[in-house]
C-alpha atoms as a PDB file:
ATOM      1  CA  UNK A   1      71.975  89.664 102.137  1.00  0.00           C
ATOM      2  CA  UNK A   2      73.585  92.431 104.167  1.00  0.00           C
ATOM      3  CA  UNK A   3      77.374  92.389 104.146  1.00  0.00           C
ATOM      4  CA  UNK A   4      79.162  92.949 107.428  1.00  0.00           C
ATOM      5  CA  UNK A   5      82.684  94.036 106.536  1.00  0.00           C
ATOM      6  CA  UNK A   6      85.673  94.795 108.729  1.00  0.00           C
ATOM      7  CA  UNK A   7      86.440  98.264 110.030  1.00  0.00           C
ATOM      8  CA  UNK A   8      89.559  98.146 107.864  1.00  0.00           C
ATOM      9  CA  UNK A   9      87.458  97.830 104.701  1.00  0.00           C
ATOM     10  CA  UNK A  10      84.964 100.411 105.966  1.00  0.00           C
ATOM     11  CA  UNK A  11      87.852 102.844 106.258  1.00  0.00           C
ATOM     12  CA  UNK A  12      88.978 101.916 102.736  1.00  0.00           C
ATOM     13  CA  UNK A  13      85.405 102.519 101.517  1.00  0.00           C
ATOM     14  CA  UNK A  14      85.590 106.112 102.779  1.00  0.00           C
ATOM     15  CA  UNK A  15      88.186 106.837 100.076  1.00  0.00           C
ATOM     16  CA  UNK A  16      86.220 105.392  97.138  1.00  0.00           C
ATOM     17  CA  UNK A  17      84.633 108.307  95.205  1.00  0.00           C
ATOM     18  CA  UNK A  18      80.865 108.209  94.935  1.00  0.00           C
ATOM     19  CA  UNK A  19      79.347 106.870  91.733  1.00  0.00           C
ATOM     20  CA  UNK A  20      82.505 105.385  90.203  1.00  0.00           C
ATOM     21  CA  UNK A  21      83.093 102.002  88.619  1.00  0.00           C
ATOM     22  CA  UNK A  22      85.574 100.147  90.809  1.00  0.00           C
ATOM     23  CA  UNK A  23      88.124  97.429  90.172  1.00  0.00           C
ATOM     24  CA  UNK A  24      88.917  95.590  93.396  1.00  0.00           C
ATOM     25  CA  UNK A  25      92.005  93.401  92.934  1.00  0.00           C
ATOM     26  CA  UNK A  26      92.258  90.511  95.387  1.00  0.00           C
ATOM     27  CA  UNK A  27      88.689  91.189  96.338  1.00  0.00           C
ATOM     28  CA  UNK A  28      88.525  89.272  99.632  1.00  0.00           C
ATOM     29  CA  UNK A  29      85.420  87.321  98.553  1.00  0.00           C
ATOM     30  CA  UNK A  30      83.801  90.424  97.061  1.00  0.00           C
ATOM     31  CA  UNK A  31      83.042  92.070 100.404  1.00  0.00           C
ATOM     32  CA  UNK A  32      84.115  95.634  99.530  1.00  0.00           C
ATOM     33  CA  UNK A  33      82.249  96.018  96.197  1.00  0.00           C
ATOM     34  CA  UNK A  34      79.155  94.305  97.643  1.00  0.00           C
ATOM     35  CA  UNK A  35      79.128  96.716 100.579  1.00  0.00           C
ATOM     36  CA  UNK A  36      79.675  99.768  98.352  1.00  0.00           C
ATOM     37  CA  UNK A  37      76.846  98.799  96.008  1.00  0.00           C
ATOM     38  CA  UNK A  38      74.446  97.946  98.821  1.00  0.00           C
ATOM     39  CA  UNK A  39      75.158 101.375 100.298  1.00  0.00           C
ATOM     40  CA  UNK A  40      74.542 103.036  96.917  1.00  0.00           C
ATOM     41  CA  UNK A  41      78.058 104.467  96.866  1.00  0.00           C
ATOM     42  CA  UNK A  42      79.320 103.171  93.495  1.00  0.00           C
ATOM     43  CA  UNK A  43      77.708 102.416  90.134  1.00  0.00           C
ATOM     44  CA  UNK A  44      79.285  99.026  89.419  1.00  0.00           C
ATOM     45  CA  UNK A  45      82.409  96.986  90.069  1.00  0.00           C
ATOM     46  CA  UNK A  46      84.780  94.289  88.923  1.00  0.00           C
ATOM     47  CA  UNK A  47      86.049  91.906  91.588  1.00  0.00           C
ATOM     48  CA  UNK A  48      89.319  90.269  90.574  1.00  0.00           C
ATOM     49  CA  UNK A  49      90.606  87.065  92.154  1.00  0.00           C
ATOM     50  CA  UNK A  50      93.627  85.028  91.098  1.00  0.00           C
ATOM     51  CA  UNK A  51      92.906  81.944  93.249  1.00  0.00           C
ATOM     52  CA  UNK A  52      90.045  79.592  92.432  1.00  0.00           C
ATOM     53  CA  UNK A  53      88.706  79.302  96.003  1.00  0.00           C
ATOM     54  CA  UNK A  54      88.215  83.025  96.677  1.00  0.00           C
ATOM     55  CA  UNK A  55      86.942  83.438  93.111  1.00  0.00           C
ATOM     56  CA  UNK A  56      84.190  80.896  93.684  1.00  0.00           C
ATOM     57  CA  UNK A  57      83.437  82.470  97.071  1.00  0.00           C
ATOM     58  CA  UNK A  58      83.121  85.922  95.480  1.00  0.00           C
ATOM     59  CA  UNK A  59      80.809  84.537  92.789  1.00  0.00           C
ATOM     60  CA  UNK A  60      78.597  82.972  95.464  1.00  0.00           C
ATOM     61  CA  UNK A  61      78.561  86.122  97.616  1.00  0.00           C
ATOM     62  CA  UNK A  62      77.695  88.381  94.675  1.00  0.00           C
ATOM     63  CA  UNK A  63      74.905  86.024  93.611  1.00  0.00           C
ATOM     64  CA  UNK A  64      73.517  85.819  97.137  1.00  0.00           C
ATOM     65  CA  UNK A  65      73.495  89.619  97.319  1.00  0.00           C
ATOM     66  CA  UNK A  66      71.596  89.762  94.019  1.00  0.00           C
ATOM     67  CA  UNK A  67      74.278  91.942  92.449  1.00  0.00           C
ATOM     68  CA  UNK A  68      75.237  89.804  89.440  1.00  0.00           C
ATOM     69  CA  UNK A  69      74.431  92.625  87.027  1.00  0.00           C
ATOM     70  CA  UNK A  70      76.434  95.273  88.900  1.00  0.00           C
ATOM     71  CA  UNK A  71      79.486  93.212  89.910  1.00  0.00           C
ATOM     72  CA  UNK A  72      81.535  91.132  87.481  1.00  0.00           C
ATOM     73  CA  UNK A  73      83.776  88.575  89.197  1.00  0.00           C
ATOM     74  CA  UNK A  74      86.828  87.744  87.097  1.00  0.00           C
ATOM     75  CA  UNK A  75      89.477  85.076  87.583  1.00  0.00           C
ATOM     76  CA  UNK A  76      92.625  86.986  86.670  1.00  0.00           C
ATOM     77  CA  UNK A  77      96.069  87.885  87.948  1.00  0.00           C
ATOM     78  CA  UNK A  78      96.185  91.487  89.187  1.00  0.00           C
ATOM     79  CA  UNK A  79      95.373  94.107  86.587  1.00  0.00           C
ATOM     80  CA  UNK A  80      94.777  91.459  83.922  1.00  0.00           C
ATOM     81  CA  UNK A  81      91.202  91.695  85.248  1.00  0.00           C
ATOM     82  CA  UNK A  82      90.938  95.157  83.675  1.00  0.00           C
ATOM     83  CA  UNK A  83      89.981  95.816  80.059  1.00  0.00           C
ATOM     84  CA  UNK A  84      90.130  99.258  78.374  1.00  0.00           C
ATOM     85  CA  UNK A  85      86.405  99.111  77.613  1.00  0.00           C
ATOM     86  CA  UNK A  86      85.461  98.581  81.287  1.00  0.00           C
ATOM     87  CA  UNK A  87      85.256 102.284  82.141  1.00  0.00           C
ATOM     88  CA  UNK A  88      86.901 101.771  85.540  1.00  0.00           C
ATOM     89  CA  UNK A  89      88.225 104.950  87.172  1.00  0.00           C
ATOM     90  CA  UNK A  90      89.123 103.702  90.661  1.00  0.00           C
ATOM     91  CA  UNK A  91      91.355 100.807  91.669  1.00  0.00           C
ATOM     92  CA  UNK A  92      91.452  99.207  95.124  1.00  0.00           C
ATOM     93  CA  UNK A  93      94.133  96.735  96.217  1.00  0.00           C
ATOM     94  CA  UNK A  94      93.752  95.820  99.883  1.00  0.00           C
ATOM     95  CA  UNK A  95      94.927  93.303 102.432  1.00  0.00           C
ATOM     96  CA  UNK A  96      98.242  92.154 100.992  1.00  0.00           C
ATOM     97  CA  UNK A  97     101.903  92.974 101.451  1.00  0.00           C
ATOM     98  CA  UNK A  98     103.291  96.241 100.161  1.00  0.00           C
ATOM     99  CA  UNK A  99     105.876  94.511  97.979  1.00  0.00           C
ATOM    100  CA  UNK A 100     103.131  92.463  96.306  1.00  0.00           C
ATOM    101  CA  UNK A 101     100.978  95.566  95.738  1.00  0.00           C
ATOM    102  CA  UNK A 102     103.954  97.302  94.097  1.00  0.00           C
ATOM    103  CA  UNK A 103     104.565  94.223  91.929  1.00  0.00           C
ATOM    104  CA  UNK A 104     100.891  94.151  90.848  1.00  0.00           C
ATOM    105  CA  UNK A 105     101.054  97.830  89.870  1.00  0.00           C
ATOM    106  CA  UNK A 106     104.319  97.292  87.998  1.00  0.00           C
ATOM    107  CA  UNK A 107     103.008  94.267  86.095  1.00  0.00           C
ATOM    108  CA  UNK A 108      99.881  96.165  85.032  1.00  0.00           C
ATOM    109  CA  UNK A 109     101.378  99.631  84.617  1.00  0.00           C
ATOM    110  CA  UNK A 110     100.138  99.896  81.027  1.00  0.00           C
ATOM    111  CA  UNK A 111      96.553  99.622  82.319  1.00  0.00           C
ATOM    112  CA  UNK A 112      96.806 102.437  84.866  1.00  0.00           C
ATOM    113  CA  UNK A 113      96.603 105.355  82.434  1.00  0.00           C
ATOM    114  CA  UNK A 114      92.811 105.731  82.580  1.00  0.00           C
ATOM    115  CA  UNK A 115      92.548 105.513  86.346  1.00  0.00           C
ATOM    116  CA  UNK A 116      91.851 108.587  88.431  1.00  0.00           C
ATOM    117  CA  UNK A 117      92.413 107.093  91.892  1.00  0.00           C
ATOM    118  CA  UNK A 118      94.296 104.211  93.510  1.00  0.00           C
ATOM    119  CA  UNK A 119      93.206 103.149  97.001  1.00  0.00           C
ATOM    120  CA  UNK A 120      95.889 100.882  98.415  1.00  0.00           C
ATOM    121  CA  UNK A 121      95.926  99.157 101.784  1.00  0.00           C
ATOM    122  CA  UNK A 122      99.184  97.289 102.364  1.00  0.00           C
ATOM    123  CA  UNK A 123      99.536  95.081 105.436  1.00  0.00           C
ATOM    124  CA  UNK A 124     103.275  95.867 105.618  1.00  0.00           C
ATOM    125  CA  UNK A 125     106.131  97.419 103.602  1.00  0.00           C
ATOM    126  CA  UNK A 126     104.238 100.632 102.960  1.00  0.00           C
ATOM    127  CA  UNK A 127     107.530 102.178 101.845  1.00  0.00           C
ATOM    128  CA  UNK A 128     107.607  99.837  98.819  1.00  0.00           C
ATOM    129  CA  UNK A 129     104.198 101.126  97.729  1.00  0.00           C
ATOM    130  CA  UNK A 130     105.166 104.774  98.170  1.00  0.00           C
ATOM    131  CA  UNK A 131     108.471 104.258  96.347  1.00  0.00           C
ATOM    132  CA  UNK A 132     106.675 102.725  93.361  1.00  0.00           C
ATOM    133  CA  UNK A 133     104.124 105.542  93.239  1.00  0.00           C
ATOM    134  CA  UNK A 134     106.870 108.159  93.469  1.00  0.00           C
ATOM    135  CA  UNK A 135     108.817 106.536  90.629  1.00  0.00           C
ATOM    136  CA  UNK A 136     105.838 106.099  88.295  1.00  0.00           C
ATOM    137  CA  UNK A 137     103.991 109.396  88.115  1.00  0.00           C
ATOM    138  CA  UNK A 138     101.588 109.201  91.032  1.00  0.00           C
ATOM    139  CA  UNK A 139     101.040 111.644  93.864  1.00  0.00           C
ATOM    140  CA  UNK A 140      99.788 110.588  97.289  1.00  0.00           C
ATOM    141  CA  UNK A 141      96.553 112.453  97.968  1.00  0.00           C
ATOM    142  CA  UNK A 142      95.716 111.074 101.422  1.00  0.00           C
ATOM    143  CA  UNK A 143      96.964 108.614 104.012  1.00  0.00           C
ATOM    144  CA  UNK A 144      95.372 107.047 107.058  1.00  0.00           C
ATOM    145  CA  UNK A 145      96.514 104.767 109.858  1.00  0.00           C
ATOM    146  CA  UNK A 146      93.787 102.733 111.508  1.00  0.00           C
ATOM    147  CA  UNK A 147      93.896  99.891 114.024  1.00  0.00           C
ATOM    148  CA  UNK A 148      91.882  96.700 114.184  1.00  0.00           C
ATOM    149  CA  UNK A 149      92.323  93.756 116.553  1.00  0.00           C
ATOM    150  CA  UNK A 150      95.578  95.172 117.875  1.00  0.00           C
ATOM    151  CA  UNK A 151      97.209  95.669 114.467  1.00  0.00           C
ATOM    152  CA  UNK A 152      97.831  98.908 112.618  1.00  0.00           C
ATOM    153  CA  UNK A 153      96.922  99.216 108.950  1.00  0.00           C
ATOM    154  CA  UNK A 154      97.740 102.000 106.504  1.00  0.00           C
ATOM    155  CA  UNK A 155      95.610 103.264 103.630  1.00  0.00           C
ATOM    156  CA  UNK A 156      97.375 105.126 100.822  1.00  0.00           C
ATOM    157  CA  UNK A 157      95.318 107.066  98.276  1.00  0.00           C
ATOM    158  CA  UNK A 158      97.079 108.136  95.086  1.00  0.00           C
ATOM    159  CA  UNK A 159      96.235 109.931  91.859  1.00  0.00           C
ATOM    160  CA  UNK A 160      98.175 110.787  88.693  1.00  0.00           C
ATOM    161  CA  UNK A 161     100.685 113.574  89.294  1.00  0.00           C
ATOM    162  CA  UNK A 162     104.384 113.857  89.924  1.00  0.00           C
ATOM    163  CA  UNK A 163     105.671 113.723  93.500  1.00  0.00           C
ATOM    164  CA  UNK A 164     109.239 112.665  94.217  1.00  0.00           C
ATOM    165  CA  UNK A 165     109.588 111.221  97.720  1.00  0.00           C
ATOM    166  CA  UNK A 166     112.841 110.826  99.613  1.00  0.00           C
ATOM    167  CA  UNK A 167     113.564 107.737 101.738  1.00  0.00           C
ATOM    168  CA  UNK A 168     112.199 109.370 104.902  1.00  0.00           C
ATOM    169  CA  UNK A 169     108.907 110.278 103.193  1.00  0.00           C
ATOM    170  CA  UNK A 170     108.643 106.808 101.663  1.00  0.00           C
ATOM    171  CA  UNK A 171     108.967 105.214 105.070  1.00  0.00           C
ATOM    172  CA  UNK A 172     106.638 107.440 107.053  1.00  0.00           C
ATOM    173  CA  UNK A 173     104.330 108.910 104.404  1.00  0.00           C
ATOM    174  CA  UNK A 174     104.307 112.514 103.125  1.00  0.00           C
ATOM    175  CA  UNK A 175     100.726 113.275 104.192  1.00  0.00           C
ATOM    176  CA  UNK A 176     101.294 111.607 107.578  1.00  0.00           C
ATOM    177  CA  UNK A 177     104.314 113.828 108.181  1.00  0.00           C
ATOM    178  CA  UNK A 178     102.176 116.898 107.458  1.00  0.00           C
ATOM    179  CA  UNK A 179      99.320 115.968 109.806  1.00  0.00           C
ATOM    180  CA  UNK A 180     100.690 113.440 112.360  1.00  0.00           C
ATOM    181  CA  UNK A 181      97.282 112.010 113.196  1.00  0.00           C
ATOM    182  CA  UNK A 182      96.617 110.097 116.448  1.00  0.00           C
ATOM    183  CA  UNK A 183      96.725 106.814 114.512  1.00  0.00           C
ATOM    184  CA  UNK A 184     100.086 107.667 112.972  1.00  0.00           C
ATOM    185  CA  UNK A 185     101.509 108.686 116.346  1.00  0.00           C
ATOM    186  CA  UNK A 186     100.208 105.537 118.055  1.00  0.00           C
ATOM    187  CA  UNK A 187     101.681 103.246 115.399  1.00  0.00           C
ATOM    188  CA  UNK A 188     105.143 104.735 115.544  1.00  0.00           C
ATOM    189  CA  UNK A 189     105.211 105.190 119.316  1.00  0.00           C
ATOM    190  CA  UNK A 190     104.515 101.463 119.613  1.00  0.00           C
ATOM    191  CA  UNK A 191     107.290 100.679 117.128  1.00  0.00           C
ATOM    192  CA  UNK A 192     109.639 103.025 118.980  1.00  0.00           C
ATOM    193  CA  UNK A 193     108.985 101.176 122.233  1.00  0.00           C
ATOM    194  CA  UNK A 194     109.723  97.823 120.582  1.00  0.00           C
ATOM    195  CA  UNK A 195     112.992  99.045 119.089  1.00  0.00           C
ATOM    196  CA  UNK A 196     114.155 100.686 122.319  1.00  0.00           C
ATOM    197  CA  UNK A 197     113.416  97.424 124.140  1.00  0.00           C
ATOM    198  CA  UNK A 198     115.413  95.491 121.560  1.00  0.00           C
ATOM    199  CA  UNK A 199     118.308  97.955 121.791  1.00  0.00           C
ATOM    200  CA  UNK A 200     118.535  97.475 125.548  1.00  0.00           C
ATOM    201  CA  UNK A 201     119.181  93.756 125.000  1.00  0.00           C
ATOM    202  CA  UNK A 202     122.052  94.187 122.515  1.00  0.00           C
ATOM    203  CA  UNK A 203     125.506  94.035 124.171  1.00  0.00           C
ATOM    204  CA  UNK A 204     127.507  97.255 124.122  1.00  0.00           C
ATOM    205  CA  UNK A 205     130.336  95.566 122.239  1.00  0.00           C
ATOM    206  CA  UNK A 206     127.990  94.708 119.337  1.00  0.00           C
ATOM    207  CA  UNK A 207     128.275  98.163 117.833  1.00  0.00           C
ATOM    208  CA  UNK A 208     127.134  97.245 114.339  1.00  0.00           C
ATOM    209  CA  UNK A 209     123.706  96.014 115.430  1.00  0.00           C
ATOM    210  CA  UNK A 210     123.353  98.788 117.988  1.00  0.00           C
ATOM    211  CA  UNK A 211     124.115 101.482 115.446  1.00  0.00           C
ATOM    212  CA  UNK A 212     121.589 100.104 112.949  1.00  0.00           C
ATOM    213  CA  UNK A 213     118.849 100.079 115.591  1.00  0.00           C
ATOM    214  CA  UNK A 214     119.811 103.512 116.878  1.00  0.00           C
ATOM    215  CA  UNK A 215     119.439 104.919 113.354  1.00  0.00           C
ATOM    216  CA  UNK A 216     115.934 103.447 113.058  1.00  0.00           C
ATOM    217  CA  UNK A 217     115.019 104.811 116.485  1.00  0.00           C
ATOM    218  CA  UNK A 218     116.297 108.283 115.607  1.00  0.00           C
ATOM    219  CA  UNK A 219     114.297 108.292 112.369  1.00  0.00           C
ATOM    220  CA  UNK A 220     111.087 107.487 114.256  1.00  0.00           C
ATOM    221  CA  UNK A 221     111.788 110.187 116.832  1.00  0.00           C
ATOM    222  CA  UNK A 222     112.274 112.673 113.999  1.00  0.00           C
ATOM    223  CA  UNK A 223     109.005 111.572 112.370  1.00  0.00           C
ATOM    224  CA  UNK A 224     106.865 111.912 115.501  1.00  0.00           C
ATOM    225  CA  UNK A 225     108.450 114.963 117.110  1.00  0.00           C
ATOM    226  CA  UNK A 226     106.146 117.840 117.991  1.00  0.00           C
ATOM    227  CA  UNK A 227     106.992 120.735 115.735  1.00  0.00           C
ATOM    228  CA  UNK A 228     104.444 123.048 117.319  1.00  0.00           C
END
């Protein structure tokens, strides 16, 4: 069985260190750990699922791939899938909302101490993820914006280390603001266009709504301005 995974997960895979043992929370039917093992990129993995349907699907996919010995599929809520004796050094949480990812990290914070890398791919509310990392002793090592089927996705890679982020950095990403990659620029230029279109439809006498939108627009312009 050869696993064909999405470009989004392929981009996530680029940030998984070679040879590690991985915990993939909310494993999307086991696709990411199966791909990584088939490619010889990791040593073993735990695939955690909290819902019975995806859990059974992951079990079936792992069995079909012949990877039962390298991938353990566990029915567990978030980081409850992780035991101290597992030897996991890398955590992936992909394909869910940023608020939920932050809640999963908060609920399992006592299990994060042995981890060397978090690879997080929120579908929205990236600022919630960055705020949690900033408040709980993690530093953002890398960030990437990629697009798939007309939607932008962000990947946030963190490791232990103190980094206090202000609101602006939490919203736009500290590494993004340093590099301003084409993906980052495209995402926020699209958002800027949407907000400017919305502003044009708000009556001039509705100053409260106009001011709130104008502040968001100005923040985006500040984030994407060319400082060269």
